[in-house]
JSON list of C-alpha atoms in Angstrom, two decimals:
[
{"chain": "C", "resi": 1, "resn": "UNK", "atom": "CA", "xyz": [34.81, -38.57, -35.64]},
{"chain": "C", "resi": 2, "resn": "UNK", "atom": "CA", "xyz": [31.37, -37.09, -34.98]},
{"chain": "C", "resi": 3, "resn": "UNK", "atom": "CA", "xyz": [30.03, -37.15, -31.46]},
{"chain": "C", "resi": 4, "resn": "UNK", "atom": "CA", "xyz": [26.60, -37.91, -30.16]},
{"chain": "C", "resi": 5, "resn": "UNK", "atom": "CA", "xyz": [24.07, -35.95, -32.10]},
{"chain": "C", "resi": 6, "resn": "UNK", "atom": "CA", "xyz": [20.44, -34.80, -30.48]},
{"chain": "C", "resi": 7, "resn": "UNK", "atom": "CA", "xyz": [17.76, -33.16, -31.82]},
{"chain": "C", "resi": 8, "resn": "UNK", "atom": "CA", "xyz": [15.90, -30.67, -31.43]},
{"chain": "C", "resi": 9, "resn": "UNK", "atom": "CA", "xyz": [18.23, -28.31, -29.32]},
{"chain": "C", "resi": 10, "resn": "UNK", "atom": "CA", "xyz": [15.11, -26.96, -27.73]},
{"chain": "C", "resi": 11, "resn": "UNK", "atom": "CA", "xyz": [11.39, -27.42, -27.49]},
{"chain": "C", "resi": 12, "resn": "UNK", "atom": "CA", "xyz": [8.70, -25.77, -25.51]},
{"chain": "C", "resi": 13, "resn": "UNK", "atom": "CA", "xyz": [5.33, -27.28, -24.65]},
{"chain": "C", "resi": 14, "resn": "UNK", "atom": "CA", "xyz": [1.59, -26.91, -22.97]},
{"chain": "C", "resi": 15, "resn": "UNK", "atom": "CA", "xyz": [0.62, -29.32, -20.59]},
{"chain": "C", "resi": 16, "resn": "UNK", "atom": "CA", "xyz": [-0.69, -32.55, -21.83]},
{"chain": "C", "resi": 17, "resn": "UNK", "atom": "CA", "xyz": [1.30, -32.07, -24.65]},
{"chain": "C", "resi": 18, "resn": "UNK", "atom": "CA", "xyz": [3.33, -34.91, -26.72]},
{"chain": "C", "resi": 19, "resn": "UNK", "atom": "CA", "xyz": [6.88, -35.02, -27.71]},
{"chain": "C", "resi": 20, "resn": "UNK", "atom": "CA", "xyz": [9.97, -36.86, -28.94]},
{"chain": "C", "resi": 21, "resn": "UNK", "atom": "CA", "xyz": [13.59, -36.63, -28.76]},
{"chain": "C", "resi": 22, "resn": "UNK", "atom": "CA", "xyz": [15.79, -38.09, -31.41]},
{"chain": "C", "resi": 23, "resn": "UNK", "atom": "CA", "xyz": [19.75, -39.40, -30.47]},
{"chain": "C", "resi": 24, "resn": "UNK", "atom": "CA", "xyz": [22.32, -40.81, -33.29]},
{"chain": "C", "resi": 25, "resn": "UNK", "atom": "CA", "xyz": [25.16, -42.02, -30.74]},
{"chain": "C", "resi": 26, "resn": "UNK", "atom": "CA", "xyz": [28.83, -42.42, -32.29]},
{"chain": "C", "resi": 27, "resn": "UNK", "atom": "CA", "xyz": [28.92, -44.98, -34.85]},
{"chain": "C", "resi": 28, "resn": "UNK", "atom": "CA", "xyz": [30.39, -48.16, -33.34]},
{"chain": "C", "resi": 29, "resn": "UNK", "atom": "CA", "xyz": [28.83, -47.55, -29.70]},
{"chain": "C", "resi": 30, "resn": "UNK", "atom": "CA", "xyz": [26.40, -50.45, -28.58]},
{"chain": "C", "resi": 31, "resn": "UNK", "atom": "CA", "xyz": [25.47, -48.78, -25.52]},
{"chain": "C", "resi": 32, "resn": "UNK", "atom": "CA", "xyz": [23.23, -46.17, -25.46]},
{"chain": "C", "resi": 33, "resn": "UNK", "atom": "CA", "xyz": [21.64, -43.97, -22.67]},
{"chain": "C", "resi": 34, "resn": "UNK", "atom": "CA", "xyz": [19.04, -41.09, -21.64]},
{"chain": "C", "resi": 35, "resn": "UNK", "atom": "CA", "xyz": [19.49, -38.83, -18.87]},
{"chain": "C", "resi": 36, "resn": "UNK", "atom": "CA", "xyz": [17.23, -36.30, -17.81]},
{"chain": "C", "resi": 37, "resn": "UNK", "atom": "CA", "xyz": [18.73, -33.31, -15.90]},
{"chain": "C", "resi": 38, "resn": "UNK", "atom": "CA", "xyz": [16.60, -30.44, -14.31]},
{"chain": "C", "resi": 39, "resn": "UNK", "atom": "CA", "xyz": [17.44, -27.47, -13.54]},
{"chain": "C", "resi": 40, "resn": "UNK", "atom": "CA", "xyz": [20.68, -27.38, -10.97]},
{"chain": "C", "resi": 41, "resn": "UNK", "atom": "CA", "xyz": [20.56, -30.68, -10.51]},
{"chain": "C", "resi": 42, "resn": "UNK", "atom": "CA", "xyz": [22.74, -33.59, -11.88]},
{"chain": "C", "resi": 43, "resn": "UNK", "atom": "CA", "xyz": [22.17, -35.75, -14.87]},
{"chain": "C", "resi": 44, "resn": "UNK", "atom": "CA", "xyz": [19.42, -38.84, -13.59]},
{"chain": "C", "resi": 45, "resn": "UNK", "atom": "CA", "xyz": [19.64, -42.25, -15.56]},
{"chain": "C", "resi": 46, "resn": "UNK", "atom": "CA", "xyz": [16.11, -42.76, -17.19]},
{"chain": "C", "resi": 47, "resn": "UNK", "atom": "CA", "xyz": [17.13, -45.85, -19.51]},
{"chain": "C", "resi": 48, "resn": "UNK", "atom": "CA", "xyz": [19.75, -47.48, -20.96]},
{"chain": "C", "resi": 49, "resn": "UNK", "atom": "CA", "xyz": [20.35, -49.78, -23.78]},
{"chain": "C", "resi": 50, "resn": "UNK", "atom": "CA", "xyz": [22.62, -52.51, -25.73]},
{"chain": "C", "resi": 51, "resn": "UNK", "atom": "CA", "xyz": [22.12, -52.76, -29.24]},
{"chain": "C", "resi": 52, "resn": "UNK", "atom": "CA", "xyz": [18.63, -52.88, -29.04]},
{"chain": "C", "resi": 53, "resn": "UNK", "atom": "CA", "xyz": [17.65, -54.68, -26.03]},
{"chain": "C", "resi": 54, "resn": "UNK", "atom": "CA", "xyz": [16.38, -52.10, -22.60]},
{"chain": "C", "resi": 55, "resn": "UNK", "atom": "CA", "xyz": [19.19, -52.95, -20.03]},
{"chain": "C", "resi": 56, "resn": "UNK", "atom": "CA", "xyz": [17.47, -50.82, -17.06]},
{"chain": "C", "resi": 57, "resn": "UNK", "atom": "CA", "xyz": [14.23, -48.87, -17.63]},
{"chain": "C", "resi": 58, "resn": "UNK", "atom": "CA", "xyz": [13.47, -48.76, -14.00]},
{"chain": "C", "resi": 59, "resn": "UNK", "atom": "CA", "xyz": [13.50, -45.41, -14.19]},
{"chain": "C", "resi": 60, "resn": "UNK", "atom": "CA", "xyz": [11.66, -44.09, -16.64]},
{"chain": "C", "resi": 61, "resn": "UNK", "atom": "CA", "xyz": [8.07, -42.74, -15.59]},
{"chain": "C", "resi": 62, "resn": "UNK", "atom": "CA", "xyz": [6.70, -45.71, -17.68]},
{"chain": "C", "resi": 63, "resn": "UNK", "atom": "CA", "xyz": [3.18, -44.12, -17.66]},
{"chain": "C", "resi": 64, "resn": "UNK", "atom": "CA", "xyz": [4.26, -41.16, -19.86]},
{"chain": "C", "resi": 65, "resn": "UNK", "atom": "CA", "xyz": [7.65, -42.38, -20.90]},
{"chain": "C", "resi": 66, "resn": "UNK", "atom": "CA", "xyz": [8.82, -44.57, -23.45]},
{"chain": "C", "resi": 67, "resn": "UNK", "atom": "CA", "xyz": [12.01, -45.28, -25.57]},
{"chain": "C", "resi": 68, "resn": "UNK", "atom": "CA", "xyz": [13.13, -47.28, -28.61]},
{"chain": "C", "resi": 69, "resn": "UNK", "atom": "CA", "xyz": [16.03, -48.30, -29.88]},
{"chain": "C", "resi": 70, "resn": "UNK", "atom": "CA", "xyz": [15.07, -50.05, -33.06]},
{"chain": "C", "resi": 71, "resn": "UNK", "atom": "CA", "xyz": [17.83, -51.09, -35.09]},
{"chain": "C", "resi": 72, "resn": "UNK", "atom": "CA", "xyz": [20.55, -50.98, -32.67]},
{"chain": "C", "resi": 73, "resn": "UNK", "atom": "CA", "xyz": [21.79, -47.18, -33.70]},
{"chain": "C", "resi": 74, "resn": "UNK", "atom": "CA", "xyz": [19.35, -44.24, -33.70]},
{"chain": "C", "resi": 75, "resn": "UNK", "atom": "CA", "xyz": [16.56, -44.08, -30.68]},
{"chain": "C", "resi": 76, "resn": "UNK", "atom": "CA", "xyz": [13.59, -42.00, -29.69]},
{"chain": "C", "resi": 77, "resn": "UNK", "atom": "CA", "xyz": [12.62, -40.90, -26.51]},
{"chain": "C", "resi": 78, "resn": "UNK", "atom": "CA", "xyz": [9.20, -39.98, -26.02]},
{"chain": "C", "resi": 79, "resn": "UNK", "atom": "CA", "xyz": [6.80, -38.18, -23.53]},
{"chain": "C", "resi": 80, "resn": "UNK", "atom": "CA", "xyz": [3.18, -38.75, -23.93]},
{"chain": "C", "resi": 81, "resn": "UNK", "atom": "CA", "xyz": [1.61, -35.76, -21.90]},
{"chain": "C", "resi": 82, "resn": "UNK", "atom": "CA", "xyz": [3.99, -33.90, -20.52]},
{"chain": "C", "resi": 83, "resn": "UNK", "atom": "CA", "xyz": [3.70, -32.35, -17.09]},
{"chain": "C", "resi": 84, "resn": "UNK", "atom": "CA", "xyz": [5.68, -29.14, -15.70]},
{"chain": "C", "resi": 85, "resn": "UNK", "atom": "CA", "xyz": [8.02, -31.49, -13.63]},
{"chain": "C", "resi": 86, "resn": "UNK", "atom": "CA", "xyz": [8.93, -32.57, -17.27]},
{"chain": "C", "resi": 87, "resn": "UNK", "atom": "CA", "xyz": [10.50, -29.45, -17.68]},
{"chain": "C", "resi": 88, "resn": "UNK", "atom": "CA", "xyz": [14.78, -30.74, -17.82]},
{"chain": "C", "resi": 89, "resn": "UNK", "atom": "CA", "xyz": [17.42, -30.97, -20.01]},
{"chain": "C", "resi": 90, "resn": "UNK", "atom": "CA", "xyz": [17.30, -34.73, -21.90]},
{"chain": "C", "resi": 91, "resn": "UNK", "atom": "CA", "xyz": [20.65, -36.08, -22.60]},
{"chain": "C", "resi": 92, "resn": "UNK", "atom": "CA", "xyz": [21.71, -38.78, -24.57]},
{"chain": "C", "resi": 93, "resn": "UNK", "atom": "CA", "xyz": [25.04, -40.42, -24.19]},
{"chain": "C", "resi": 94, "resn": "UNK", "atom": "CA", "xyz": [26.73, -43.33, -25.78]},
{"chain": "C", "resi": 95, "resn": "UNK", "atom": "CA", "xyz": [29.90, -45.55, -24.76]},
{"chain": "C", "resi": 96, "resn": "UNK", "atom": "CA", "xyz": [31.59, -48.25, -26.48]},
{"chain": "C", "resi": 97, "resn": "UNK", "atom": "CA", "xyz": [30.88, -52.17, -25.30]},
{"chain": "C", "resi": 98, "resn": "UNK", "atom": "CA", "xyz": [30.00, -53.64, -22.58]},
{"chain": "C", "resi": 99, "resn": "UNK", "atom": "CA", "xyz": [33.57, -55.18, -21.57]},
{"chain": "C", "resi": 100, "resn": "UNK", "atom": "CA", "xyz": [34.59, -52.56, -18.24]},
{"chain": "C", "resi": 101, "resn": "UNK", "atom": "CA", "xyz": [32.68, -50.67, -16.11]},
{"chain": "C", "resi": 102, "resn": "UNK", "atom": "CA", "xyz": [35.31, -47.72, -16.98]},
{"chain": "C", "resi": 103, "resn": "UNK", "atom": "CA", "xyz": [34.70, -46.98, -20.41]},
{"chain": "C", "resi": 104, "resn": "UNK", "atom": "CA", "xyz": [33.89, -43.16, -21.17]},
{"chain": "C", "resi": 105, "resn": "UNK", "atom": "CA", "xyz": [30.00, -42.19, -21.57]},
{"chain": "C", "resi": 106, "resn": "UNK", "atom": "CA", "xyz": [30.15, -39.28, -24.02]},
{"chain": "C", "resi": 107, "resn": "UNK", "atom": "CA", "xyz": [27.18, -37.23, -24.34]},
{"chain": "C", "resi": 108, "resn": "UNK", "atom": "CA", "xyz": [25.18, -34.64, -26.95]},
{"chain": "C", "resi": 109, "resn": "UNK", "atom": "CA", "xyz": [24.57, -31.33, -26.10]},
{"chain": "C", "resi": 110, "resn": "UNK", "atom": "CA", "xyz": [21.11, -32.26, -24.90]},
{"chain": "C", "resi": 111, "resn": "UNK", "atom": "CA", "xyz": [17.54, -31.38, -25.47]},
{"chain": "C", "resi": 112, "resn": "UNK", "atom": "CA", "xyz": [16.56, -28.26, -23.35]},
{"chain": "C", "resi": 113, "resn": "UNK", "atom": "CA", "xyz": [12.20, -29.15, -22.51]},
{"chain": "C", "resi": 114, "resn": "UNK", "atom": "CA", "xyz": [10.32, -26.57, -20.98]},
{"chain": "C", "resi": 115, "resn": "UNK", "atom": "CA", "xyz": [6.40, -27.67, -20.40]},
{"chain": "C", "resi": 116, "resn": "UNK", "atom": "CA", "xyz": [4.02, -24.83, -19.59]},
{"chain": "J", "resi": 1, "resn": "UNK", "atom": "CA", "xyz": [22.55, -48.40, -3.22]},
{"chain": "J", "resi": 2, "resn": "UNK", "atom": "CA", "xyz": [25.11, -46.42, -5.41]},
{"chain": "J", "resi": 3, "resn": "UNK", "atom": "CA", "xyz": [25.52, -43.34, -4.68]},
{"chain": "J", "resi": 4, "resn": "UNK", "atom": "CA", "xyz": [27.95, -40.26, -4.89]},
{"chain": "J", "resi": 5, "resn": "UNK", "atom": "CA", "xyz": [27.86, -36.99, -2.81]},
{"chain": "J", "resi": 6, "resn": "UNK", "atom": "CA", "xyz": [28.95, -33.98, -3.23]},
{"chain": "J", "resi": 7, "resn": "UNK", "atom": "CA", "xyz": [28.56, -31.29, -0.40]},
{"chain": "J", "resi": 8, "resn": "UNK", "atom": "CA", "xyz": [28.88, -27.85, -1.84]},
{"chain": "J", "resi": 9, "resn": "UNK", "atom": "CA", "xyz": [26.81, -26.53, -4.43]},
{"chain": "J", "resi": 10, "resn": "UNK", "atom": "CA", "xyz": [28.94, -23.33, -5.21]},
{"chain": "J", "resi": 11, "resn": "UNK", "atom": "CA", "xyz": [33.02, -22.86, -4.90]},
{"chain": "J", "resi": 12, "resn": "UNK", "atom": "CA", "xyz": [33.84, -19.22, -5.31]},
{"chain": "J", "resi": 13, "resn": "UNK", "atom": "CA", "xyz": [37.94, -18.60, -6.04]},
{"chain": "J", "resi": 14, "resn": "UNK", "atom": "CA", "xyz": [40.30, -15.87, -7.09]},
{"chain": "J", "resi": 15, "resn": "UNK", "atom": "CA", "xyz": [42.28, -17.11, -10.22]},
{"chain": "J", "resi": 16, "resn": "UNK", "atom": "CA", "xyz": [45.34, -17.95, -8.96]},
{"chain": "J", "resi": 17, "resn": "UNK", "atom": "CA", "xyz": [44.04, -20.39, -5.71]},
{"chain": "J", "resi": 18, "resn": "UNK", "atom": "CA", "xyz": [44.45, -23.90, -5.13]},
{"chain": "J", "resi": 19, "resn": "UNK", "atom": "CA", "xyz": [40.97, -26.01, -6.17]},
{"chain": "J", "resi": 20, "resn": "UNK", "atom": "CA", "xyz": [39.40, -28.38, -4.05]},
{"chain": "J", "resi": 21, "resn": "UNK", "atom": "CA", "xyz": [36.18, -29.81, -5.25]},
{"chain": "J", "resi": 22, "resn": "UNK", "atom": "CA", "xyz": [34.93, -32.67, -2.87]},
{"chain": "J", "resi": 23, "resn": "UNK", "atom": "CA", "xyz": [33.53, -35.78, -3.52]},
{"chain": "J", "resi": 24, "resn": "UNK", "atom": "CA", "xyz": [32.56, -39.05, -1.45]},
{"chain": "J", "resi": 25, "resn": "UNK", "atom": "CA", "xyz": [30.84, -42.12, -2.38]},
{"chain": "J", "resi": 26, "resn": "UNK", "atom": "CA", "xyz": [28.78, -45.20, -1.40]},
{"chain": "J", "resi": 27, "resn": "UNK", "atom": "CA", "xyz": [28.93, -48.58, -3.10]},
{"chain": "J", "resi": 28, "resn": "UNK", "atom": "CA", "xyz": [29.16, -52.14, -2.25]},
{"chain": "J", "resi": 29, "resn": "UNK", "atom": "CA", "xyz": [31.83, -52.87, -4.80]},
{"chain": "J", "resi": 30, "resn": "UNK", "atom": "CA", "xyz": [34.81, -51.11, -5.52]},
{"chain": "J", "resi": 31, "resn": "UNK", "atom": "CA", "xyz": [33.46, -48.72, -8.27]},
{"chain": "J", "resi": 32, "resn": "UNK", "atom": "CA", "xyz": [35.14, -46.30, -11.12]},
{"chain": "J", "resi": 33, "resn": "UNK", "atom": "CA", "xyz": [35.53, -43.06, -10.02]},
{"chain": "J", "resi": 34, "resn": "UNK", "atom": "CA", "xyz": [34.85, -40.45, -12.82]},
{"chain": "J", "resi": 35, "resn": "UNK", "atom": "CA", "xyz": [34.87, -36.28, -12.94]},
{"chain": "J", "resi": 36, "resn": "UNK", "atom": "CA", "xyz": [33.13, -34.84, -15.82]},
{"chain": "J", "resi": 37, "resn": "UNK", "atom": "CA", "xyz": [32.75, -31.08, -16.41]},
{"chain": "J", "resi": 38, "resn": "UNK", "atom": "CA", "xyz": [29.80, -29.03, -18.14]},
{"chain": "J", "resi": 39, "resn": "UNK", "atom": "CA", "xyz": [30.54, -25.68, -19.49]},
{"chain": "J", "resi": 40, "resn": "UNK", "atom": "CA", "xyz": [27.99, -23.51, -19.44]},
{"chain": "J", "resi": 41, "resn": "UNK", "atom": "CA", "xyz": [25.05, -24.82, -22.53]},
{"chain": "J", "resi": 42, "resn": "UNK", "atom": "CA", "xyz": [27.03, -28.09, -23.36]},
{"chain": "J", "resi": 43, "resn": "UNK", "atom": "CA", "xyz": [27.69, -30.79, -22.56]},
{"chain": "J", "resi": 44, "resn": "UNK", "atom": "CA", "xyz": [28.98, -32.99, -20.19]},
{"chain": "J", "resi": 45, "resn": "UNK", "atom": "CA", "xyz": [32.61, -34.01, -20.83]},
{"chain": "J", "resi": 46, "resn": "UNK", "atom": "CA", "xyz": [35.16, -36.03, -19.13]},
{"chain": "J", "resi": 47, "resn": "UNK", "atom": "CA", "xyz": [37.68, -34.81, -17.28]},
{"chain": "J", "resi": 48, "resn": "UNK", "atom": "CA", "xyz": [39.67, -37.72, -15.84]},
{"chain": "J", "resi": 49, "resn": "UNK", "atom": "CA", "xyz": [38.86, -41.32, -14.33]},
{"chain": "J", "resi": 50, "resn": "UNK", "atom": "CA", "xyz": [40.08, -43.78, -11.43]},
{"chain": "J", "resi": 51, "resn": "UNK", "atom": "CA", "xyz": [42.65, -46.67, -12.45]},
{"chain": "J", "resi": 52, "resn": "UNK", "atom": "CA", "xyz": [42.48, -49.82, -10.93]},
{"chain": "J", "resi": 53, "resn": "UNK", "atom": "CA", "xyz": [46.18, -49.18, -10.06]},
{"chain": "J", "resi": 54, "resn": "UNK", "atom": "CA", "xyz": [47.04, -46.75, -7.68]},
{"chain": "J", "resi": 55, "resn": "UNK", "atom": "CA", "xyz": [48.27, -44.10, -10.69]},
{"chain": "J", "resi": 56, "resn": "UNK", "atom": "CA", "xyz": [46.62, -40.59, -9.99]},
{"chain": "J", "resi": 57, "resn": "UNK", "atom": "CA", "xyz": [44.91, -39.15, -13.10]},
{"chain": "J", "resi": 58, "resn": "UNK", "atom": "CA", "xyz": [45.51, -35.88, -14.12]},
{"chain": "J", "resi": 59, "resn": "UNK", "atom": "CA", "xyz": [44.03, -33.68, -16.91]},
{"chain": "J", "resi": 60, "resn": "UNK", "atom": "CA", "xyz": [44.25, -29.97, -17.80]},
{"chain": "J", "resi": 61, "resn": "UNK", "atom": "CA", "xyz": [46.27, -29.72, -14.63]},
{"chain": "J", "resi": 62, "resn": "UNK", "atom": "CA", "xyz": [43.91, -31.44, -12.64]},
{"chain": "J", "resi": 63, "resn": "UNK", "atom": "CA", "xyz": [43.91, -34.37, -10.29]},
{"chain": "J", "resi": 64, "resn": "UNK", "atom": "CA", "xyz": [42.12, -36.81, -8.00]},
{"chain": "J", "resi": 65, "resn": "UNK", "atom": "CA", "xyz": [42.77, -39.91, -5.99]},
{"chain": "J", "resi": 66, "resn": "UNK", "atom": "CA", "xyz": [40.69, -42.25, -5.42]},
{"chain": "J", "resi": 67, "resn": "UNK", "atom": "CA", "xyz": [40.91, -42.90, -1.43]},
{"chain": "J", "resi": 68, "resn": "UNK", "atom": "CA", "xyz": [39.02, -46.39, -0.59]},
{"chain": "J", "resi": 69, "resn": "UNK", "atom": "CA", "xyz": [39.14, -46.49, 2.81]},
{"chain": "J", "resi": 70, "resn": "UNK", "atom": "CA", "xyz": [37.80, -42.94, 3.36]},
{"chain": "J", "resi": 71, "resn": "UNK", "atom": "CA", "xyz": [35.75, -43.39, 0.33]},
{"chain": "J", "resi": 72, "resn": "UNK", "atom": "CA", "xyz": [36.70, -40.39, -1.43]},
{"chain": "J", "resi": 73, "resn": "UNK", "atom": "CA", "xyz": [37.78, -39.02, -4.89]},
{"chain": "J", "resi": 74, "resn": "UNK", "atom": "CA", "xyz": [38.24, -35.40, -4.35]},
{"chain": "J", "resi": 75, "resn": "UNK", "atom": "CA", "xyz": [39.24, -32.78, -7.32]},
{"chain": "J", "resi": 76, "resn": "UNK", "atom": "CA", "xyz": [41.93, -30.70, -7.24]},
{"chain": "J", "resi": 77, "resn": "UNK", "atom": "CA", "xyz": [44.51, -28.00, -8.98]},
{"chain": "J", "resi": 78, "resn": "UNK", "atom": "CA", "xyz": [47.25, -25.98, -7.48]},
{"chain": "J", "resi": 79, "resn": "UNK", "atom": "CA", "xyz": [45.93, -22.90, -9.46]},
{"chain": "J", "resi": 80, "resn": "UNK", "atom": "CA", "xyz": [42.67, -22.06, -10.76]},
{"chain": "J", "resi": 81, "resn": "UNK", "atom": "CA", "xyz": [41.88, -20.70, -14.16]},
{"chain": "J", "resi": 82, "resn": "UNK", "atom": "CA", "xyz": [39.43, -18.04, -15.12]},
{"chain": "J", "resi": 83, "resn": "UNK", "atom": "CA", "xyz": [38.34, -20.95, -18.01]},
{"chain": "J", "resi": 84, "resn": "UNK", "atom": "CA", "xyz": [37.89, -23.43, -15.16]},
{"chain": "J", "resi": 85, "resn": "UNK", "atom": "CA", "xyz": [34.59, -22.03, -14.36]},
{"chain": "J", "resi": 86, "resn": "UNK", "atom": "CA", "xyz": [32.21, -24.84, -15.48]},
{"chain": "J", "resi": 87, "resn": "UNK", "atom": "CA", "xyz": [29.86, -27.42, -13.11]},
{"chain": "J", "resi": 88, "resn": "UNK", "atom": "CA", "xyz": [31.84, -30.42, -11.91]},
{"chain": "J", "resi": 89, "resn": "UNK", "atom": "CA", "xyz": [30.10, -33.81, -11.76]},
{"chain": "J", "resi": 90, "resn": "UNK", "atom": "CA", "xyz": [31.73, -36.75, -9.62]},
{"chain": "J", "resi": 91, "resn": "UNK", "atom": "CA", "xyz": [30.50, -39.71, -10.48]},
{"chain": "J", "resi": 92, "resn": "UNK", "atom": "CA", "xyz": [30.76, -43.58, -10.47]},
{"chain": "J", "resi": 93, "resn": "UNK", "atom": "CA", "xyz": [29.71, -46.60, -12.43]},
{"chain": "J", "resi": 94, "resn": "UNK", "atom": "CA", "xyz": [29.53, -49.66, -9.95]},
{"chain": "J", "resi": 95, "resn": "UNK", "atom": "CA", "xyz": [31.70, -52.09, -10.56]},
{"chain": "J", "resi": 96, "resn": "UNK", "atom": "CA", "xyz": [29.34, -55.66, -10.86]},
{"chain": "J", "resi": 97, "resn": "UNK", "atom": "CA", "xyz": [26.77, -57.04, -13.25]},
{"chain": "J", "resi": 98, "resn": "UNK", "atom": "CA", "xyz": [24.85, -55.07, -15.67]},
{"chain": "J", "resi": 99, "resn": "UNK", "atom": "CA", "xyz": [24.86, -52.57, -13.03]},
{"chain": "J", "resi": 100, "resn": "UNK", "atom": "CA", "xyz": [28.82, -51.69, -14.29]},
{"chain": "J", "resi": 101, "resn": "UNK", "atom": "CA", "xyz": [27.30, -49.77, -17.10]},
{"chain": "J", "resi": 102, "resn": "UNK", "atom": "CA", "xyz": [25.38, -47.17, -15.20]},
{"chain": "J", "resi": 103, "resn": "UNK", "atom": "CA", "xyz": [27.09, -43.85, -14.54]},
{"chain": "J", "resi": 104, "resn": "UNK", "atom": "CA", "xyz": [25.34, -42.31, -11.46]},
{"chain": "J", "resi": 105, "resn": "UNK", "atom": "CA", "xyz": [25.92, -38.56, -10.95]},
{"chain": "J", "resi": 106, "resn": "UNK", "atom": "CA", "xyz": [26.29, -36.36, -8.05]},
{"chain": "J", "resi": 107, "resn": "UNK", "atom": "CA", "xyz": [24.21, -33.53, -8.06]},
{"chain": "J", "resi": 108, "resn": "UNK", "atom": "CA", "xyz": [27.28, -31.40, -8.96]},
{"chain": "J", "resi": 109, "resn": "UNK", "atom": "CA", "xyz": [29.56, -28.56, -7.66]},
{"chain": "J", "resi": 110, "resn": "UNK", "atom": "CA", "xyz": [29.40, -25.03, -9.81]},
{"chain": "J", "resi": 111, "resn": "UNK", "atom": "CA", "xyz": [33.09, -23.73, -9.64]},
{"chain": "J", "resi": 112, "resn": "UNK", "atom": "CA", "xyz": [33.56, -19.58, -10.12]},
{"chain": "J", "resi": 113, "resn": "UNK", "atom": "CA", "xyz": [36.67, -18.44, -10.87]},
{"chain": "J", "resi": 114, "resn": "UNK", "atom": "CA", "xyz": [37.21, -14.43, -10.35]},
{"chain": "J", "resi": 115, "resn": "UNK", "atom": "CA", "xyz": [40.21, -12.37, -11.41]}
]
């Protein structure tokens, strides 16, 4: 079974600069999520969704931030103008149903940002 | 609100020691109790979960129990591993409403094993 796929691995930026980050969770998973995780710290909860509805965005800096989740599968995350405090690893992690709070979030290996 | 903490940043061990990784939490409903470990560039991974029973999980020779009345779900293994050397995350998804799908993270506890 393939795992949570993310892309690009990497990306590197200026200031003021745009870019997006592209998740395909495990097929079957209605629940989808982005993290963001700076340097030693732990992994923060920016958004989450089911299918293709925003559960909790109350998180995300909504001024620079956005994320879709079009069809219910595949979803973009997106920084307008990035900023140097940007600078984190962006992980996307998927889970299966909504039905307990103790199903297993399994995660990509993460899009490493550095902004300049 | 939610939240988990974890107090030390860095555990330093010969290979060979017991493991102790500690973790304490704050919810107003009985949450999940979760460990996940990162090795070094990937990603995180779980390592073993809470029951709603009183059953201790265990994984990889690991184990935790989840203590409710001290609020605690510490890690531990009788003898550490040179491949144990990863980051350990506790964390918890809280146990009502929509809110029971959020996993929220402690900052972490980087674990170095030494021959």
């Amino acid at each position: 079974e393939a795992g949570v796929t993310q892309s690009p691995r990497y990306a590197v930026l200026q200031e003021g600069q745009a870019v997006s980050f592209w998740c395909d969770p495990i097929s079957g998973h209605d629940t989808l999520y982005w993290y963001q995780q700076p340097r030693d710290q732990g992994p923060q909860l920016l958004v989450y969704f089911r299918d293709e509805a925003v559960i909790d965005n109350s998180q995300l800096p909504s001024d620079r931030f956005s994320a879709v989740r079009p069809k219910g599968t595949n979803s973009t995350l997106k920084i307008q103008s990035a900023k140097q405090g940007d600078t984190a690893t962006y992980l996307c992690a998927s889970r299966a149903g909504l039905g307990t709070s103790a199903e297993t979030l399994y995660f990509g290996s993460g899009t490493r940002l550095t902004v300049l | 609100g939610d939240s988990v903490t974890q107090t030390e940043g860095l555990v330093t061990l010969t290979e060979g020691l017991p493991v102790m990784l500690n973790c304490t939490y704050q919810s107003t409903y009985s949450p999940f109790l979760f460990w996940y470990v990162q090795h070094l560039n990937e990603a995180p991974k779980l390592l073993l979960k809470s029951f709603t029973d009183n059953k201790r999980p265990e994984h990889q020779g690991f184990h935790a129990t989840l203590h409710k009345s001290s609020s605690s779900f510490h890690l531990q293994k009788s003898s550490a591993q040179l491949s144990d050397s990863a980051l350990y995350y506790c964390a918890l998804t809280p146990n009502y409403g929509s809110s029971g799908n959020k996993l929220i993270f402690g900052i972490g506890t980087l674990l170095s094993v030494k021959p």
